[in-house]
Tab-separated table of C-alpha atoms in Angstrom:
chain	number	residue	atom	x	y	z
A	901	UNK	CA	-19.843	-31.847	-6.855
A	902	UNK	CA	-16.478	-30.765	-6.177
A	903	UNK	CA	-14.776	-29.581	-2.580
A	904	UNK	CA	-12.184	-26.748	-3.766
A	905	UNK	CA	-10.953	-26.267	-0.570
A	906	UNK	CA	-9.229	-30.126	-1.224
A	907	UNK	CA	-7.357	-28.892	-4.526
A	908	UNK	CA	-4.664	-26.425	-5.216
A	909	UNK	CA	-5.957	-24.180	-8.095
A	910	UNK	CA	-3.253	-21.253	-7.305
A	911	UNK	CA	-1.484	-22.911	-10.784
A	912	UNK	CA	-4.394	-21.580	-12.886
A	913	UNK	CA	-3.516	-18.073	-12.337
A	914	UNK	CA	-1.067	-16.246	-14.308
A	915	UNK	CA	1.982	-14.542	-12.678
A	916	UNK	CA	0.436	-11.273	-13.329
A	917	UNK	CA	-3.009	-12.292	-11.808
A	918	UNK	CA	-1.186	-13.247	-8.329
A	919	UNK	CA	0.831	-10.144	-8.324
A	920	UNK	CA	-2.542	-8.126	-8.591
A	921	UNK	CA	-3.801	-9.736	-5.668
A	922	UNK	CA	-1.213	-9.888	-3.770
A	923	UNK	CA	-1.395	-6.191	-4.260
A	924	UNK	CA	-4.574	-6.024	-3.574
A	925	UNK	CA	-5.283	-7.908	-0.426
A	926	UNK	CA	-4.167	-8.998	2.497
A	927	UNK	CA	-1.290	-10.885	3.256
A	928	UNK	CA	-3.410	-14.173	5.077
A	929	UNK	CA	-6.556	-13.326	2.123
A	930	UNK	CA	-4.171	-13.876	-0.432
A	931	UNK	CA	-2.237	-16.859	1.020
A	932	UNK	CA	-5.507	-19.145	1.976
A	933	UNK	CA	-7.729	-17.847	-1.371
A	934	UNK	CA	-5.037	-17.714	-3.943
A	935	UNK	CA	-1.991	-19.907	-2.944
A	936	UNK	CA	-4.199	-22.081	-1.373
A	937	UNK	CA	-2.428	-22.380	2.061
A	938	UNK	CA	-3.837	-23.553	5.381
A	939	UNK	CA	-4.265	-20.892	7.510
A	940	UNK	CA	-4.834	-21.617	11.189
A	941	UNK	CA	-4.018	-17.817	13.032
A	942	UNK	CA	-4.715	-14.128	12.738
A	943	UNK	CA	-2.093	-12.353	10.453
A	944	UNK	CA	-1.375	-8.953	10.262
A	945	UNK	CA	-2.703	-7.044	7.771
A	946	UNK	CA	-0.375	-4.113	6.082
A	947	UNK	CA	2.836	-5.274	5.586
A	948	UNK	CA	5.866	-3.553	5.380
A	949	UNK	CA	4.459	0.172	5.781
A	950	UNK	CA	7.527	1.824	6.583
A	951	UNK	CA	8.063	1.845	2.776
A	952	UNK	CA	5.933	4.674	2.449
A	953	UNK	CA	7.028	6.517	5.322
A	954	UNK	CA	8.937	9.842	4.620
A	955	UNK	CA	9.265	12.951	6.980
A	956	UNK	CA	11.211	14.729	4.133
A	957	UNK	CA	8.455	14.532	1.320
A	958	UNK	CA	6.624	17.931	0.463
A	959	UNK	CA	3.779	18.446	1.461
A	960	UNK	CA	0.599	20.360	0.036
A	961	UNK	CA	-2.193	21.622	2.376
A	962	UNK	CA	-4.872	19.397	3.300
A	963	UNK	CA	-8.001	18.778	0.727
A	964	UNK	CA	-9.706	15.623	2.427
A	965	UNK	CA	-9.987	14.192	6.289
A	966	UNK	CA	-10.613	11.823	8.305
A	967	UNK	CA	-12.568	11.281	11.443
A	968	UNK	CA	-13.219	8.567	14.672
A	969	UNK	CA	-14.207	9.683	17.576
A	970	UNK	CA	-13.199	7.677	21.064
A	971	UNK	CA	-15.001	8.412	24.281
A	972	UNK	CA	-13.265	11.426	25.408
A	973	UNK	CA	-11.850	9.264	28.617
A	974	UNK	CA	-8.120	9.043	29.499
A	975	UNK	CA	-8.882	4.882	29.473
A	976	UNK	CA	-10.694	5.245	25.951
A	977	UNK	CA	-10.475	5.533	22.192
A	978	UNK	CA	-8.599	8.459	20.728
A	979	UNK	CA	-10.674	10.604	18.553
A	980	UNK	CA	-8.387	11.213	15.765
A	981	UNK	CA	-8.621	13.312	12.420
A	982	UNK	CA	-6.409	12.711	9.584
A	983	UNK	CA	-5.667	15.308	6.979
A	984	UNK	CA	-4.546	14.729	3.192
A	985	UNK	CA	-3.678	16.115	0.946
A	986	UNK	CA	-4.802	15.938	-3.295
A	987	UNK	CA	-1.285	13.582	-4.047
A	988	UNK	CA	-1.938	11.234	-1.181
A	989	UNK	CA	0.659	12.750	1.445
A	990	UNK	CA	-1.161	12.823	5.091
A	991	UNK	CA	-0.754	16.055	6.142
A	992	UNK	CA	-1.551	15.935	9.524
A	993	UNK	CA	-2.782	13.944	12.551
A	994	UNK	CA	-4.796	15.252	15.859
A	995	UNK	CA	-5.584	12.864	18.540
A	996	UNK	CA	-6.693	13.239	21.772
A	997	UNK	CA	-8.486	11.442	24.234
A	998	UNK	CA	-8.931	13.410	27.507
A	999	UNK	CA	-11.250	15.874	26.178
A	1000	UNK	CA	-15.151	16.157	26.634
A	1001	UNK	CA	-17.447	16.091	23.549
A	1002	UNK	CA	-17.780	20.315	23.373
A	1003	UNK	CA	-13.852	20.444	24.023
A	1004	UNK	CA	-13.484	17.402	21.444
A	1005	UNK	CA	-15.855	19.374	18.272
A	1006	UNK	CA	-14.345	22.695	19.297
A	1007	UNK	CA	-11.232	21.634	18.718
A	1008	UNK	CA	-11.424	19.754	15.261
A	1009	UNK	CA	-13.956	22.708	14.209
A	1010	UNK	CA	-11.000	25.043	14.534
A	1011	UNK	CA	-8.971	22.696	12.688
A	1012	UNK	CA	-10.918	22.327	9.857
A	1013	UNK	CA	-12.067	25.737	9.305
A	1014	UNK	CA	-8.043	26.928	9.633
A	1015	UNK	CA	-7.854	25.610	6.420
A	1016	UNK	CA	-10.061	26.535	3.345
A	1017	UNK	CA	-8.901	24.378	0.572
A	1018	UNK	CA	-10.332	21.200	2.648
A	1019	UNK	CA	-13.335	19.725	0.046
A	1020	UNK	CA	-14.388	16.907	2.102
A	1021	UNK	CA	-14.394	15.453	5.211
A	1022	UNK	CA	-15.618	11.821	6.102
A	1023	UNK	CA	-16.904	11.240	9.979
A	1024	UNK	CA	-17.497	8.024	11.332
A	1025	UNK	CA	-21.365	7.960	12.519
A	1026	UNK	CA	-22.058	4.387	14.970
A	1027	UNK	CA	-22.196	5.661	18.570
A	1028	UNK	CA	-21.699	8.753	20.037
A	1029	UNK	CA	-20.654	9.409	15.978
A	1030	UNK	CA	-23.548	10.931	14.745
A	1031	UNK	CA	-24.123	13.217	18.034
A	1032	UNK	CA	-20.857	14.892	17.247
A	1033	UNK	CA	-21.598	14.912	13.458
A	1034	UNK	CA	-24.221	17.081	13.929
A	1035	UNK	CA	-23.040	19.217	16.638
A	1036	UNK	CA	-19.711	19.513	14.495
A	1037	UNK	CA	-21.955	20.761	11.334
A	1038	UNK	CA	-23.064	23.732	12.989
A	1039	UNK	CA	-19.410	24.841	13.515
A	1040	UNK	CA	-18.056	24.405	10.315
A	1041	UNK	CA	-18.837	24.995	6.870
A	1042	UNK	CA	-16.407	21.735	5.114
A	1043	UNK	CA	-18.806	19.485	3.635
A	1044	UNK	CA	-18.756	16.464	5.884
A	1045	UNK	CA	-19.662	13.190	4.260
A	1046	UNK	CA	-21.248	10.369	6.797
A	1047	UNK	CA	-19.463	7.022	7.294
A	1048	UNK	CA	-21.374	3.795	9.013
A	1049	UNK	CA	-19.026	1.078	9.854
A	1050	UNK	CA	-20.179	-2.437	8.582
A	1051	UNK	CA	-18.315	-5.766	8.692
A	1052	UNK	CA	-18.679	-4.820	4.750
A	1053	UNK	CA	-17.931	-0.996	4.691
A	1054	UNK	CA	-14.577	-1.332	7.176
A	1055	UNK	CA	-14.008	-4.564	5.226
A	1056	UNK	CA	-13.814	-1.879	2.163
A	1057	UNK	CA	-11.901	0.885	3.029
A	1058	UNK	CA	-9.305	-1.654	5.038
A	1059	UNK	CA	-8.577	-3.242	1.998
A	1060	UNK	CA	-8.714	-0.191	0.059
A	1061	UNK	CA	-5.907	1.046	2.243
A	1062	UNK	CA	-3.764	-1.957	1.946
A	1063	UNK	CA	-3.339	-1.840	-1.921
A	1064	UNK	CA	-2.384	1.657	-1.080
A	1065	UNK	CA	0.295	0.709	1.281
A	1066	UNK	CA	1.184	-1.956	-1.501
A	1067	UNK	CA	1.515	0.042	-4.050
A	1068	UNK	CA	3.279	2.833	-2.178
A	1069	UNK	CA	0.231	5.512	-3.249
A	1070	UNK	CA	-0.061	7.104	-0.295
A	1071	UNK	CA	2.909	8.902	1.963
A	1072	UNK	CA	2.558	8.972	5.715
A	1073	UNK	CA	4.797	10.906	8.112
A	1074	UNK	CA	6.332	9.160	11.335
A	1075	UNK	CA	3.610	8.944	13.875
A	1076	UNK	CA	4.713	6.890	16.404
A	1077	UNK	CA	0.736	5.570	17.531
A	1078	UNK	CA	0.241	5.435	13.538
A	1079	UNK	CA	3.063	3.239	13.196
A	1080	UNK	CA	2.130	0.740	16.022
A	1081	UNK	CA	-1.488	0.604	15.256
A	1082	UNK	CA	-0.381	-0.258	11.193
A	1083	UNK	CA	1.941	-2.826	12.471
A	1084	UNK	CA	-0.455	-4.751	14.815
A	1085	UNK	CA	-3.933	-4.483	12.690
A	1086	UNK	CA	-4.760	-8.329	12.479
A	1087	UNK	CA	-7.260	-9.910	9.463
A	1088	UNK	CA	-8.739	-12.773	11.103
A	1089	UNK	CA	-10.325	-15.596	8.366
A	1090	UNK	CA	-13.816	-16.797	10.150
A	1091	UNK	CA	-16.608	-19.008	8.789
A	1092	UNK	CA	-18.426	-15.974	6.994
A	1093	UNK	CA	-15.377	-14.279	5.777
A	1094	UNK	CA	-13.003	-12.213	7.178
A	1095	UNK	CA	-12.545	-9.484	10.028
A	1096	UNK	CA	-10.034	-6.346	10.352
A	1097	UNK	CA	-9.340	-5.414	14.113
A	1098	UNK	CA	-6.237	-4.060	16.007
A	1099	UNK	CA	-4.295	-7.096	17.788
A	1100	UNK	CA	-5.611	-7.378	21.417
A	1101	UNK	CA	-4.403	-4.261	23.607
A	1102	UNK	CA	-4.064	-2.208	20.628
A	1103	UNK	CA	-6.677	0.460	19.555
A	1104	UNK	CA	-7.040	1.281	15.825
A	1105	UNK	CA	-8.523	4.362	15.586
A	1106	UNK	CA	-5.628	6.556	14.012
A	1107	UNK	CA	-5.820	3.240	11.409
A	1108	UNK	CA	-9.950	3.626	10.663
A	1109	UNK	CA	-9.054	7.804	10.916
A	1110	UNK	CA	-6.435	6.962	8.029
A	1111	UNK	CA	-8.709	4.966	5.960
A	1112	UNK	CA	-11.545	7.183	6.147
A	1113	UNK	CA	-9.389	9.617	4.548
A	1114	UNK	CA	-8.159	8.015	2.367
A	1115	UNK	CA	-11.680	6.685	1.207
A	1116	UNK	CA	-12.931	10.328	0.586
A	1117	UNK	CA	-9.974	11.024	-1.740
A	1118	UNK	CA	-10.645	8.048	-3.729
A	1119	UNK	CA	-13.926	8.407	-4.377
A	1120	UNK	CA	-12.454	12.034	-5.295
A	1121	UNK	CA	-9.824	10.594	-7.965
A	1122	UNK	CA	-12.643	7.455	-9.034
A	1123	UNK	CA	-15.613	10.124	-9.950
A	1124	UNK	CA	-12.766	11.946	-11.604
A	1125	UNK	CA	-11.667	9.243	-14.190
A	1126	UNK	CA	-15.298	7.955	-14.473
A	1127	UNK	CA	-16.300	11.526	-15.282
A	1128	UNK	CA	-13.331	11.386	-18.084
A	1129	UNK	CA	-14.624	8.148	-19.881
């Protein structure tokens, strides 16, 4: 028996192969599992996002969404919805967090049903979620698509997310609680893997808001290629 964790295999992989992942993952995934470095802290995750920052970019109007709800108390979570549109350019952020649940569904119903070309909308269901999933059905007729958060599934669409911020695929607009959520979301390695959380004192939500968004377009754009082959 062998104990990899003793030998630096990062050699065996071609220069292409490390570029992909370090793509692919995040920065302290790819350091410990590919270069083989020691890694003793939390790191932050997305790198250097204002790359794909522009205010200037245009802009079509929004196909797919993104929601998390927060609490609805000054103290709590934002909800937040993210709209996007079909080349990967957010459209548009809500948040708010000192509104009750009827004020909170009212509000993103009018939203959504201002604009008709929306095809999908994924809504975060732990919690209070699926409460205001169903009250939110009733007021609108975009398909909403349910989203459970796992250690696995937010493990997913987090990664998912940062090869898009890698590879400069998707276009956000200055949001100044975007920005400072993307630039403190820590990956933390632990014995069964690894975990994607905002740094202590900062919330993520318009970061899980993003990524649901972005999810439901790429599952869009990976049914469409499938569907070609």
């Amino acid at each position: 028996s062998y104990d990899w964790s003793k030998y630096d295999t990062s050699k065996y992989l071609s220069n292409e192969k490390l570029e992909y992942y370090r793509r692919t993952v995040a920065p302290l995934k790819f350091k410990s599992e590919y270069l083989g470095q020691f890694i003793a802290e939390g790191s932050y995750t997305f790198g250097d996002i204002m790359k794909s920052v522009d205010d200037e970019k245009k802009r079509g109007l929004p196909v797919y969404g993104g929601i998390d709800w927060g609490t609805g108390a000054d103290e709590g979570d934002f909800t937040v919805l993210t709209l996007m549109d079909d080349d990967m350019n957010v459209v548009e952020i809500q948040a708010f967090k000192n509104l009750d649940s009827v004020e909170q569904i009212d509000r993103i119903a009018r939203t959504l049903n201002a604009y008709p070309m929306l095809k999908r909308v994924q809504v975060e269901m732990n919690s209070i979620g699926r409460v205001f999933y169903e009250h939110l059905k009733k007021k609108t007729k975009v398909t909403l698509k349910e989203f459970t958060t796992t250690n696995e599934t937010k493990r997913r669409i987090i990664e998912q997310l940062i090869e898009a911020f890698n590879t400069e695929e998707i276009t956000i607009y200055y949001d100044e609680e975007l920005i400072r959520e993307l630039q403190h979301y820590a990956v933390q390695k632990t014995g069964k893997g690894y975990t994607y959380n905002g740094a202590d004192g900062v919330n993520d939500d318009y970061v899980i808001s993003l990524a649901l968004c972005y999810d439901t377009a790429k599952k869009k754009n990976n049914a469409f290629q499938i569907k070609l082959i």
